[in-house]
């Protein structure tokens, strides 16, 4: 009988050589720092990336000092002593990922500071979303083995590794293929393809201290109320008023961490009729009162600095 068993084809796809391999993800932190926070340093035998999501920080690496602003990322190679702290002016949100990789290409990231593109920020966002499906999203914004969920979402941990590899490869591509990839120097503020949406968001940002009505936006941009509500929700996923609330609450968190204004002054600056209404809105959004949020941030900074 003729053997019909198919033989392997010489030109079949083979597993590619891996440019970047992640052997282990050690920790993932998303920190909300006050303007005066300072961590006096450490070194360890694995890689660490530090990404400034909002605000500004000062870091050092083997004695060299660097100022990082929103959208910047720096890499610390294994056994490189490094510190991080606020600049005394603005609060910050900082993502820190530590991981093990012995891929030769990782030397590319030594002493590198980059400004992320929108595409790279999206990949990091996907990484964080998957990490929340594996680890508990607790008050300290801390993800590590001790915080593992009892029943992680299937495949989520593998997706974390894949997104981190994709992110690192994308950074290398942008740097080595400038003709095909463009690096944005813009800030992290969320933008959309539609210019009208971006103008409306800018209008909301500039008028957070005022009472903003849908009629005001309609008059400003010559839109009907029905069209505005449908158009904005379709493009952003939020109603206009919900988006404005998120802007105000995130600004409130930043102002609390900067510790320059009282809660009453913050309420006035963000357009709230009273500090009581501000506190109620803040607790509904964050799950903590403004004073408890302030205490939790300071306690967390003391915890990770000790």
XYZ file of C-alpha atoms in Angstrom:
306
model
C 0.000 0.000 0.000
C 1.253 3.440 -0.875
C 2.207 5.526 2.136
C 0.100 8.678 2.002
C 1.551 10.149 5.187
C 2.430 13.760 4.503
C 6.102 14.624 4.823
C 7.180 17.912 6.381
C 7.673 20.629 3.792
C 11.099 22.181 3.550
C 9.567 25.635 3.359
C 7.136 25.291 6.260
C 7.057 28.052 8.845
C 9.476 27.543 11.706
C 9.509 29.144 15.125
C 11.386 32.426 14.663
C 14.434 33.425 16.615
C 13.135 35.467 19.540
C 14.403 39.044 19.518
C 13.138 39.680 23.045
C 12.313 36.961 25.564
C 10.802 37.763 28.944
C 11.716 35.033 31.401
C 9.817 36.428 34.364
C 7.767 39.480 35.305
C 8.737 40.349 38.876
C 6.416 43.227 39.822
C 4.125 45.820 38.305
C 3.379 49.031 40.189
C 1.150 51.940 39.240
C 2.040 54.661 41.732
C 0.333 57.979 42.431
C 3.098 60.085 44.001
C 2.942 63.397 45.833
C 5.193 66.200 44.616
C 7.533 65.632 47.602
C 7.797 61.832 47.442
C 11.323 60.424 47.453
C 12.623 56.850 47.287
C 16.286 56.701 48.259
C 17.229 53.926 45.908
C 17.899 50.270 45.251
C 19.562 47.920 42.816
C 18.614 44.399 41.759
C 19.611 41.734 39.260
C 16.762 42.312 36.806
C 15.494 45.023 34.466
C 13.171 47.818 35.509
C 11.303 50.307 33.332
C 9.853 53.528 34.729
C 7.150 55.317 32.739
C 5.743 58.731 33.691
C 2.033 58.578 32.941
C 1.285 62.014 34.384
C 3.296 64.840 35.926
C 7.062 64.971 36.388
C 9.682 63.082 38.405
C 13.403 63.154 39.041
C 15.358 59.911 38.751
C 18.992 58.935 39.093
C 20.853 56.007 37.578
C 24.356 55.158 38.783
C 24.848 58.729 39.980
C 23.459 60.482 36.886
C 20.349 62.638 37.435
C 17.478 62.943 34.952
C 14.272 64.982 34.753
C 11.360 62.983 33.324
C 8.065 64.480 32.208
C 4.722 63.077 31.105
C 5.186 60.434 28.398
C 8.866 59.714 29.187
C 10.239 56.248 29.909
C 13.628 55.199 31.306
C 15.170 51.734 31.692
C 17.391 50.600 34.564
C 19.647 47.693 33.658
C 20.381 44.886 36.151
C 22.495 45.972 39.153
C 22.161 49.667 38.281
C 21.535 51.716 41.427
C 18.559 54.027 40.891
C 16.346 56.455 42.804
C 13.101 58.277 42.051
C 11.295 61.247 43.562
C 8.970 64.163 42.952
C 10.339 67.501 41.777
C 8.638 69.468 44.546
C 6.301 71.156 42.059
C 3.831 68.684 40.571
C 2.459 65.290 41.595
C 2.937 62.300 39.321
C 1.522 58.955 38.222
C 4.282 56.448 37.491
C 4.185 52.921 36.087
C 7.060 50.627 37.121
C 7.569 47.169 35.614
C 10.435 44.930 36.699
C 11.273 41.807 34.731
C 13.974 39.280 33.869
C 15.364 39.092 30.344
C 18.753 37.860 29.173
C 18.166 38.654 25.502
C 21.286 40.305 24.017
C 19.150 43.021 22.407
C 18.258 44.368 25.860
C 21.549 46.273 25.852
C 19.719 48.598 23.450
C 17.782 50.012 26.410
C 20.786 50.870 28.584
C 20.876 54.584 29.475
C 17.839 55.192 27.250
C 15.155 57.820 27.843
C 12.364 57.889 25.260
C 9.076 59.676 24.639
C 6.350 57.148 23.889
C 4.141 57.247 20.811
C 0.379 56.826 21.016
C 0.739 53.254 19.749
C 3.252 52.373 22.464
C 0.997 53.869 25.138
C -1.851 51.694 23.882
C 0.313 48.571 24.205
C 1.195 49.515 27.792
C -2.493 50.088 28.467
C -3.262 46.586 27.192
C -0.517 45.186 29.444
C -2.071 46.875 32.485
C -5.555 45.643 31.617
C -4.296 42.058 31.475
C -2.396 42.451 34.755
C -5.663 43.458 36.452
C -7.093 40.141 35.292
C -4.320 38.285 37.137
C -3.659 40.388 40.245
C -5.782 42.263 42.780
C -6.061 45.985 42.008
C -5.649 47.159 45.588
C -5.331 50.650 47.016
C -1.554 50.684 46.619
C -1.830 50.055 42.868
C 0.507 47.096 43.493
C 0.692 43.934 41.416
C 2.876 41.095 42.640
C 2.723 37.382 43.394
C 1.156 37.851 46.830
C -1.746 39.733 45.230
C -2.656 37.044 42.715
C -6.380 36.559 42.125
C -7.843 33.243 43.244
C -9.208 32.698 39.727
C -7.266 34.737 37.132
C -8.841 35.228 33.715
C -7.722 32.419 31.421
C -4.681 33.346 29.351
C -4.281 36.769 30.987
C -0.817 36.110 32.403
C 0.452 34.895 29.038
C -1.011 38.024 27.443
C 0.986 40.137 29.914
C 4.210 38.558 28.670
C 3.174 38.959 25.030
C 2.256 42.627 25.427
C 5.511 43.388 27.240
C 7.502 41.700 24.471
C 5.515 43.580 21.843
C 6.126 46.862 23.666
C 9.903 46.358 23.810
C 10.079 45.299 20.157
C 8.056 48.357 19.150
C 10.488 50.655 20.972
C 13.411 49.068 19.137
C 11.631 49.396 15.795
C 10.843 53.066 16.291
C 14.464 53.810 17.104
C 16.053 51.711 14.358
C 13.554 52.315 11.538
C 12.853 56.060 11.644
C 11.563 56.080 8.074
C 8.743 53.669 8.858
C 7.952 54.642 12.431
C 7.496 58.108 13.853
C 8.018 58.959 17.494
C 5.570 61.437 18.924
C 6.833 64.217 21.155
C 3.330 65.036 22.336
C 2.047 64.719 25.882
C 0.009 61.797 27.078
C -3.379 63.546 26.971
C -5.853 61.294 25.242
C -6.572 62.383 21.697
C -8.936 61.163 19.015
C -8.888 61.078 15.243
C -11.740 63.562 14.986
C -10.500 67.138 15.440
C -13.867 68.347 16.752
C -13.747 65.824 19.602
C -10.240 67.000 20.500
C -11.439 70.618 20.532
C -14.378 69.716 22.772
C -12.058 67.896 25.197
C -9.724 70.898 25.251
C -12.740 73.109 25.962
C -13.690 70.863 28.897
C -10.127 70.936 30.253
C -9.982 74.719 30.049
C -13.363 75.180 31.735
C -13.151 72.681 34.597
C -13.535 75.549 37.085
C -16.769 76.734 35.467
C -20.288 75.373 35.265
C -20.348 73.662 31.874
C -23.679 72.930 30.207
C -24.365 70.985 27.039
C -25.908 74.161 25.617
C -22.583 75.966 26.112
C -20.722 73.330 24.099
C -23.390 73.282 21.394
C -23.149 77.052 21.014
C -19.352 76.966 21.015
C -19.103 74.322 18.284
C -22.362 74.918 16.383
C -23.771 71.465 17.145
C -27.253 70.322 18.043
C -27.645 68.796 21.497
C -28.867 65.484 20.089
C -25.918 65.231 17.696
C -23.385 66.266 20.364
C -24.535 63.593 22.816
C -24.519 60.808 20.240
C -21.296 61.959 18.535
C -19.294 62.347 21.772
C -20.466 59.035 23.253
C -19.700 57.149 20.029
C -16.183 58.603 19.801
C -15.081 58.489 23.455
C -17.292 55.874 25.090
C -18.430 58.472 27.666
C -21.180 61.037 27.887
C -19.909 64.627 27.890
C -20.758 65.150 31.556
C -19.174 61.856 32.630
C -15.997 62.759 30.748
C -15.931 66.159 32.465
C -16.395 64.477 35.843
C -13.443 62.148 35.204
C -11.274 65.125 34.189
C -12.205 66.955 37.395
C -11.642 63.959 39.656
C -8.241 63.131 38.164
C -7.231 66.786 38.483
C -8.460 66.756 42.086
C -6.282 63.725 42.865
C -3.266 65.486 41.377
C -3.930 68.689 43.349
C -4.343 66.719 46.593
C -0.986 65.003 46.038
C 0.706 68.325 45.263
C -0.443 69.559 48.711
C -0.593 73.268 47.814
C -4.341 73.838 48.231
C -6.932 73.034 50.871
C -9.872 70.820 49.971
C -12.076 73.937 49.902
C -9.731 75.640 47.442
C -9.594 72.523 45.256
C -13.393 72.364 45.244
C -13.591 76.000 44.154
C -10.906 75.572 41.504
C -12.766 72.631 39.964
C -16.174 74.282 39.884
C -17.908 72.571 42.819
C -20.566 74.560 44.693
C -19.292 73.437 48.094
C -16.535 71.384 49.672
C -19.218 68.964 50.896
C -20.426 68.325 47.337
C -16.808 67.933 46.218
C -16.087 65.392 48.987
C -19.232 63.413 48.180
C -18.396 63.347 44.453
C -14.777 62.406 45.140
C -15.725 59.514 47.423
C -18.225 58.209 44.884
C -15.528 58.288 42.183
C -12.461 57.094 44.115
C -14.050 55.060 46.921
C -12.324 57.270 49.501
C -12.933 60.729 50.903
C -10.338 63.369 49.896
C -8.724 63.209 53.351
C -8.591 59.399 53.327
C -7.123 59.457 49.815
C -4.417 61.874 50.972
C -3.615 59.654 53.976
C -3.511 56.507 51.829
C -1.043 58.041 49.381
C 1.285 59.180 52.163
C 1.039 55.812 53.932
C 1.788 53.984 50.696
C 4.819 56.166 49.973
C 6.154 55.476 53.464
C 5.544 51.754 52.976
C 7.453 51.431 49.704
C 10.241 53.728 50.922
C 10.946 51.690 54.057
